[in-house]
Coordinates of C-alpha atoms in Angstrom, one line a residue:
M729 CA 39.4 -96.0 45.7
E730 CA 37.3 -93.1 44.5
Q731 CA 38.8 -89.7 43.5
P732 CA 37.6 -87.3 46.3
S733 CA 36.3 -84.7 43.8
G734 CA 34.2 -87.3 41.9
S735 CA 35.9 -86.2 38.7
P736 CA 36.9 -88.8 36.0
V737 CA 40.5 -90.0 36.5
R738 CA 42.8 -89.4 33.5
V739 CA 46.1 -90.7 34.7
C740 CA 47.6 -92.9 37.4
R741 CA 51.2 -93.9 38.3
F742 CA 52.9 -96.1 40.9
S743 CA 56.0 -94.9 42.7
P744 CA 59.2 -96.8 41.9
D745 CA 59.0 -98.8 45.3
S746 CA 55.3 -99.4 44.8
T747 CA 54.4 -97.8 48.1
C748 CA 52.4 -94.9 46.6
L749 CA 50.0 -94.3 43.8
A750 CA 49.3 -90.9 42.2
S751 CA 46.1 -90.3 40.4
G752 CA 45.1 -87.2 38.4
A753 CA 41.6 -86.2 37.4
A754 CA 39.8 -84.1 34.7
D755 CA 39.1 -81.3 37.2
G756 CA 42.8 -80.9 38.1
T757 CA 42.8 -82.7 41.4
V758 CA 45.7 -85.0 42.2
V759 CA 45.7 -87.6 44.9
L760 CA 48.6 -89.5 46.5
W761 CA 47.3 -92.9 47.8
N762 CA 49.0 -95.4 50.2
A763 CA 49.3 -98.5 47.9
Q764 CA 49.4 -100.9 50.8
S765 CA 46.3 -99.7 52.7
Y766 CA 44.5 -98.2 49.7
K767 CA 43.8 -95.1 51.8
L768 CA 44.1 -91.5 50.7
H769 CA 47.4 -90.0 51.8
R770 CA 47.4 -86.5 50.5
C771 CA 45.4 -84.5 48.0
G772 CA 46.0 -81.3 46.0
S773 CA 45.1 -79.6 42.7
V774 CA 46.4 -77.6 39.9
K775 CA 44.9 -74.2 39.1
D776 CA 43.9 -74.9 35.5
G777 CA 43.1 -77.8 33.2
S778 CA 42.8 -81.5 33.4
L779 CA 45.7 -83.7 34.6
V780 CA 46.7 -85.9 31.7
A781 CA 50.3 -86.9 32.5
C782 CA 52.2 -88.1 35.5
A783 CA 55.7 -89.5 36.3
F784 CA 57.6 -90.3 39.5
S785 CA 61.3 -89.6 39.8
P786 CA 63.5 -92.7 40.0
S787 CA 64.1 -92.1 43.8
G788 CA 60.4 -91.7 44.4
N789 CA 60.7 -88.6 46.5
L790 CA 58.9 -86.4 44.0
F791 CA 56.6 -86.7 41.0
V792 CA 55.5 -84.5 38.2
T793 CA 52.1 -83.9 36.7
G794 CA 51.2 -82.4 33.3
S795 CA 48.0 -80.6 32.5
S796 CA 45.9 -79.9 29.4
C797 CA 46.6 -76.2 29.9
G798 CA 50.4 -76.9 29.5
D799 CA 51.5 -76.6 33.1
L800 CA 54.3 -78.9 34.4
T801 CA 53.9 -79.2 38.2
V802 CA 56.3 -80.9 40.6
W803 CA 55.2 -82.4 43.9
D804 CA 57.2 -83.9 46.8
D805 CA 56.1 -87.1 48.6
K806 CA 54.2 -84.9 51.1
M807 CA 52.1 -83.5 48.3
R808 CA 53.7 -80.0 48.6
C809 CA 53.9 -78.2 45.3
L810 CA 57.6 -77.5 44.7
H811 CA 57.3 -75.8 41.3
S812 CA 54.9 -75.1 38.5
E813 CA 55.8 -73.9 35.0
K814 CA 54.1 -73.4 31.6
A815 CA 55.9 -76.0 29.6
H816 CA 53.8 -76.4 26.5
D817 CA 51.6 -73.7 25.1
L818 CA 48.7 -75.9 23.9
G819 CA 48.8 -78.5 26.6
I820 CA 51.0 -81.4 27.8
T821 CA 50.3 -84.9 26.6
C822 CA 52.9 -87.0 28.3
C823 CA 56.0 -86.9 30.6
D824 CA 58.7 -89.4 31.6
F825 CA 61.7 -89.5 33.8
S826 CA 65.0 -91.2 32.8
S827 CA 65.8 -93.9 35.3
Q828 CA 69.6 -93.1 35.0
P829 CA 71.1 -90.0 36.7
V830 CA 73.4 -87.6 35.0
S831 CA 76.3 -86.2 36.9
D832 CA 77.2 -82.5 37.5
G833 CA 80.9 -82.4 36.9
E834 CA 81.4 -79.2 39.0
R835 CA 79.7 -80.2 42.3
G836 CA 79.5 -84.0 41.9
L837 CA 75.8 -83.9 42.3
Q838 CA 73.3 -86.2 40.5
F839 CA 70.4 -84.9 38.4
F840 CA 67.7 -86.6 36.4
R841 CA 66.4 -85.9 33.0
L842 CA 62.7 -85.3 32.5
A843 CA 61.0 -85.3 29.1
S844 CA 57.6 -83.7 28.3
S845 CA 55.6 -83.7 25.1
G846 CA 52.8 -81.5 24.0
Q847 CA 50.1 -80.3 21.6
D848 CA 52.6 -77.6 20.4
C849 CA 54.5 -80.4 18.4
Q850 CA 57.5 -80.2 20.7
V851 CA 59.4 -82.6 23.0
K852 CA 61.3 -80.8 25.8
I853 CA 64.1 -82.0 28.0
W854 CA 64.4 -80.8 31.6
I855 CA 67.0 -81.3 34.3
V856 CA 65.6 -82.1 37.8
S857 CA 67.4 -82.1 41.1
F858 CA 66.1 -82.4 44.7
T859 CA 68.5 -82.4 47.7
H860 CA 68.0 -81.5 51.3
V861 CA 71.0 -79.1 51.0
L862 CA 70.1 -77.3 47.8
G863 CA 66.4 -77.9 47.7
F864 CA 64.5 -78.4 44.5
E865 CA 65.5 -77.2 41.0
L866 CA 64.0 -77.6 37.6
K867 CA 65.9 -76.4 34.6
Y868 CA 64.9 -76.3 31.0
K869 CA 67.6 -78.0 28.9
S870 CA 66.5 -78.2 25.2
T871 CA 63.7 -78.6 22.7
L872 CA 63.8 -81.6 20.4
S873 CA 62.4 -80.9 16.9
G874 CA 61.3 -83.2 14.2
H875 CA 57.5 -83.6 14.5
S876 CA 55.1 -81.6 12.4
A877 CA 52.0 -82.2 14.6
P878 CA 51.1 -82.7 18.3
V879 CA 53.3 -85.2 20.1
L880 CA 51.2 -87.7 22.0
A881 CA 53.8 -89.9 23.7
C882 CA 57.4 -89.9 24.9
A883 CA 59.5 -92.4 26.8
F884 CA 63.2 -92.9 27.8
S885 CA 65.1 -96.1 27.2
H886 CA 66.0 -98.1 30.3
D887 CA 69.6 -96.9 30.2
G888 CA 68.6 -93.3 29.5
Q889 CA 70.6 -93.1 26.3
M890 CA 67.6 -92.8 24.0
L891 CA 64.3 -91.0 24.0
V892 CA 61.4 -91.9 21.7
S893 CA 58.3 -89.9 20.8
G894 CA 55.2 -90.6 18.8
S895 CA 53.0 -88.0 17.0
V896 CA 49.8 -87.1 15.2
D897 CA 52.0 -86.9 12.1
K898 CA 52.1 -90.7 12.2
S899 CA 55.9 -90.8 12.8
V900 CA 58.1 -92.1 15.6
I901 CA 61.3 -90.3 16.3
I902 CA 64.2 -91.8 18.3
Y903 CA 66.7 -89.2 19.8
D904 CA 70.1 -89.5 21.4
T905 CA 69.6 -88.0 24.8
N906 CA 73.3 -86.8 25.1
T907 CA 73.6 -85.1 21.7
H908 CA 69.9 -84.5 21.1
N909 CA 70.4 -85.7 17.5
V910 CA 67.7 -87.7 15.7
L911 CA 68.9 -91.3 15.5
H912 CA 66.0 -92.6 13.4
T913 CA 62.5 -91.6 12.1
L914 CA 60.1 -94.5 11.8
T915 CA 57.1 -94.0 9.4
Q916 CA 55.5 -97.4 9.3
H917 CA 52.2 -96.4 11.1
T918 CA 49.4 -95.0 8.9
R919 CA 47.6 -93.1 11.6
Y920 CA 48.3 -91.2 14.9
V921 CA 51.0 -92.8 17.0
T922 CA 49.5 -92.7 20.5
T923 CA 51.9 -94.6 22.7
C924 CA 55.5 -96.0 22.8
A925 CA 57.6 -98.0 25.3
F926 CA 61.1 -99.3 25.5
A927 CA 61.6 -102.8 26.9
P928 CA 63.4 -102.7 30.3
S929 CA 66.2 -105.2 29.6
V930 CA 66.5 -105.8 25.9
L931 CA 66.8 -103.5 22.9
L932 CA 63.2 -103.5 21.8
L933 CA 60.8 -100.7 21.2
A934 CA 57.0 -101.0 20.9
T935 CA 54.8 -98.3 19.3
G936 CA 51.0 -98.2 19.2
S937 CA 48.8 -96.4 16.8
M938 CA 45.2 -95.4 15.9
D939 CA 45.8 -97.7 12.9
K940 CA 45.0 -100.5 15.3
T941 CA 48.5 -102.0 15.3
V942 CA 51.4 -102.4 17.7
N943 CA 54.8 -102.4 16.0
I944 CA 57.9 -104.0 17.6
W945 CA 61.3 -102.6 16.6
Q946 CA 64.6 -104.4 17.0
F947 CA 67.7 -102.3 17.4
D948 CA 70.9 -103.3 15.7
L949 CA 73.6 -103.7 18.4
E950 CA 76.4 -102.4 16.1
T951 CA 74.5 -99.2 15.0
L952 CA 71.9 -98.3 17.6
G953 CA 70.5 -95.6 15.4
Q954 CA 69.4 -98.1 12.8
A955 CA 66.1 -99.5 13.7
R956 CA 64.5 -102.4 11.8
S957 CA 60.9 -103.4 11.6
T958 CA 59.8 -107.0 11.6
E959 CA 57.7 -106.1 8.5
D960 CA 60.7 -104.7 6.6
Q961 CA 60.0 -101.1 7.6
L962 CA 59.1 -98.9 4.6
K963 CA 58.3 -101.5 1.9
Q964 CA 54.7 -101.3 2.9
F965 CA 51.7 -100.5 0.6
T966 CA 53.8 -100.3 -2.6
E967 CA 53.5 -101.8 -6.0
D968 CA 57.3 -102.4 -6.0
W969 CA 57.0 -105.5 -3.7
S970 CA 59.2 -108.4 -4.7
E971 CA 57.9 -112.0 -4.6
E972 CA 59.7 -112.3 -1.2
D973 CA 57.9 -109.2 0.1
V974 CA 54.6 -110.8 -0.9
S975 CA 55.5 -114.0 0.9
M976 CA 56.3 -112.0 4.1
W977 CA 53.0 -110.2 3.8
L978 CA 51.1 -113.5 3.5
C979 CA 52.8 -114.8 6.6
A980 CA 51.9 -111.6 8.5
Q981 CA 48.2 -112.0 7.4
G982 CA 48.0 -115.6 8.7
L983 CA 48.1 -117.0 5.1
K984 CA 51.4 -118.9 5.3
D985 CA 49.9 -122.0 3.6
L986 CA 49.6 -119.9 0.4
V987 CA 53.2 -118.9 0.1
S988 CA 54.3 -121.8 -2.1
I989 CA 51.3 -121.2 -4.5
F990 CA 52.1 -117.5 -4.8
K991 CA 55.8 -118.2 -5.4
M992 CA 55.0 -120.9 -8.0
N993 CA 52.9 -118.3 -9.9
N994 CA 55.5 -115.5 -9.5
I995 CA 53.1 -113.1 -7.7
D996 CA 54.9 -109.8 -6.9
G997 CA 53.4 -106.6 -5.5
K998 CA 51.8 -105.5 -8.8
E999 CA 50.3 -108.9 -9.5
L1000 CA 49.0 -109.1 -5.9
L1001 CA 47.0 -105.9 -6.3
N1002 CA 45.4 -107.1 -9.6
L1003 CA 44.2 -110.5 -8.2
T1004 CA 40.5 -111.2 -8.6
K1005 CA 38.2 -114.0 -7.3
E1006 CA 38.4 -115.5 -10.8
S1007 CA 42.2 -115.5 -10.9
L1008 CA 42.5 -116.9 -7.4
A1009 CA 40.2 -119.8 -8.4
D1010 CA 41.2 -120.4 -12.0
D1011 CA 44.9 -119.5 -12.1
L1012 CA 46.1 -120.1 -8.6
K1013 CA 43.7 -123.0 -8.1
I1014 CA 42.7 -122.0 -4.5
E1015 CA 39.7 -124.2 -4.0
S1016 CA 38.5 -122.9 -0.6
L1017 CA 35.9 -120.2 -1.0
G1018 CA 36.6 -118.9 2.5
L1019 CA 40.3 -118.7 1.8
R1020 CA 39.8 -116.8 -1.5
S1021 CA 37.5 -114.4 0.4
K1022 CA 40.1 -113.8 3.1
V1023 CA 42.8 -113.1 0.5
L1024 CA 40.6 -110.7 -1.4
R1025 CA 39.6 -108.9 1.8
K1026 CA 43.3 -108.4 2.8
I1027 CA 44.1 -107.2 -0.7
E1028 CA 41.2 -104.7 -0.5
E1029 CA 42.7 -103.4 2.7
L1030 CA 46.0 -102.8 1.0
R1031 CA 44.3 -101.0 -1.9
N1032 CA 42.4 -98.7 0.5
K1033 CA 45.5 -97.8 2.4
M1034 CA 47.4 -97.1 -0.9
N1035 CA 44.5 -94.9 -2.0
S1036 CA 44.4 -92.9 1.2
L1037 CA 48.2 -92.3 0.9
S1038 CA 48.0 -91.3 -2.8
S1039 CA 45.1 -88.9 -2.2
G1040 CA 47.4 -86.6 -0.3
I1041 CA 44.8 -86.1 2.6
P1042 CA 45.9 -88.0 5.8
D1043 CA 43.5 -90.8 6.4
E1044 CA 42.7 -89.7 10.0
F1045 CA 41.5 -86.3 8.6
I1046 CA 38.8 -88.1 6.5
C1047 CA 35.3 -88.7 7.9
P1048 CA 34.5 -92.5 7.9
I1049 CA 30.9 -91.7 6.8
T1050 CA 31.4 -89.0 4.1
R1051 CA 35.0 -90.0 3.1
E1052 CA 35.7 -86.3 2.9
L1053 CA 38.0 -83.9 4.8
M1054 CA 36.4 -83.1 8.2
T1055 CA 35.8 -79.4 9.1
D1056 CA 34.1 -80.0 12.5
P1057 CA 35.3 -83.3 13.9
V1058 CA 33.7 -84.9 16.9
I1059 CA 34.4 -88.0 18.9
A1060 CA 31.6 -90.5 19.3
S1061 CA 31.2 -93.0 22.1
D1062 CA 32.8 -95.7 20.0
G1063 CA 36.1 -93.8 20.2
Y1064 CA 36.2 -92.8 16.5
S1065 CA 36.0 -89.3 15.0
Y1066 CA 33.4 -88.1 12.5
E1067 CA 32.2 -85.0 10.8
K1068 CA 29.7 -83.5 13.2
E1069 CA 26.8 -83.1 10.7
A1070 CA 27.3 -86.5 9.2
M1071 CA 27.3 -88.2 12.6
E1072 CA 24.2 -86.2 13.8
N1073 CA 22.4 -87.3 10.6
W1074 CA 23.5 -90.9 11.2
I1075 CA 22.1 -90.8 14.7
S1076 CA 18.9 -89.0 13.7
K1077 CA 18.0 -91.8 11.4
K1078 CA 17.7 -93.9 14.6
K1079 CA 21.0 -95.7 14.0
R1080 CA 22.3 -96.4 17.4
T1081 CA 25.2 -98.5 16.0
S1082 CA 28.7 -97.4 15.3
P1083 CA 29.5 -96.7 11.6
M1084 CA 32.9 -98.2 12.2
T1085 CA 32.2 -101.3 14.4
N1086 CA 28.5 -101.9 13.8
L1087 CA 28.2 -102.3 17.6
V1088 CA 25.6 -100.4 19.7
L1089 CA 26.7 -97.0 20.7
P1090 CA 26.9 -96.7 24.5
S1091 CA 25.9 -93.0 24.2
V1092 CA 24.8 -90.6 21.5
V1093 CA 26.8 -87.7 23.0
L1094 CA 29.3 -86.2 20.6
T1095 CA 32.4 -84.4 21.9
P1096 CA 34.3 -81.8 19.8
N1097 CA 37.7 -83.2 18.8
R1098 CA 39.7 -79.9 19.2
T1099 CA 43.1 -81.6 18.8
L1100 CA 42.1 -83.2 15.5
K1101 CA 40.6 -79.9 14.3
M1102 CA 43.9 -78.0 15.1
A1103 CA 45.8 -80.7 13.2
I1104 CA 43.6 -80.4 10.2
N1105 CA 43.9 -76.6 10.2
R1106 CA 47.7 -76.8 10.4
W1107 CA 47.7 -79.3 7.5
L1108 CA 45.5 -77.0 5.4
E1109 CA 47.9 -74.1 6.1
T1110 CA 50.8 -76.1 4.9
Q1111 CA 48.9 -77.1 1.7
Q1112 CA 48.1 -73.4 1.0
K1113 CA 51.8 -72.4 1.4

């Protein structure tokens, strides 16, 4: 199935009954496909921007697309444009329908909540209805605050009672969709939070980040607002770790066999960060060279993360080559961002490998990272204030 315009596809979504598939492209074209015959059913386009977000209503009789220019556009199952509205000034990043309807007490009609997130650091709630009698209606409901940088992802819980969002500010915020109150702010990730998802049948939340981790969060049944991490939430990258925290960290790093040795030697967080190859061999009596090297490598990762946090400059704002704050960030074909001049110099020295992965770069084309540049400028403004 090829997008008719030949433009790169940015987003695709199945309808709830799996009979249709919507795909949106970089040039603003949107296609509705028959998911059984794999044939094109209908085609349309938005007036400006790339299509970067899409969501079907629970009934499947309409779907919403979001563009990089900030427009939220609603289509019916015949690909007729029902409504278009500027939702986020700097561009939409994600949108999601709640699967559970909300009732209109006055007329007894059912509506659905729609959430959208954007580069303007906001999450917005909309009320959507579509009946043969009253036609289509999209109403702005509220703006959820809490993030200090562009919001990259949003998702409703299966029962529609909670909404989660992830941001460039590295935080995850969980809202109560009825009161719009913040239930919890999760700050375990050390880089952009790019995606989040609730499990459909159990109280679990997954969050993914540019720090190369996926975190799973378990909700307390008695107090839904209290989320717990399997890695003890905020006791990360600190010298205040207890011996038990060090044991949990060893298990998480695949070093469970060393727990008894570390406990026997009363290694807490401070002692952990001061371990050397000599102390591992002489004091802890770890004979395996490979095992000692692995422990030292993991400890060095901890130190680096602590240093990036203590420096005050967010790690994602620092060029991997120069280790300085970026002023003109670009994205290379390895998916990482670098200072433009530093990466151009890297490539000009006939280095066709990635500075981060050491793998061969598929292309030497560098694309301006405008989102990152805006985030850096916002951060600099706050520092000046």
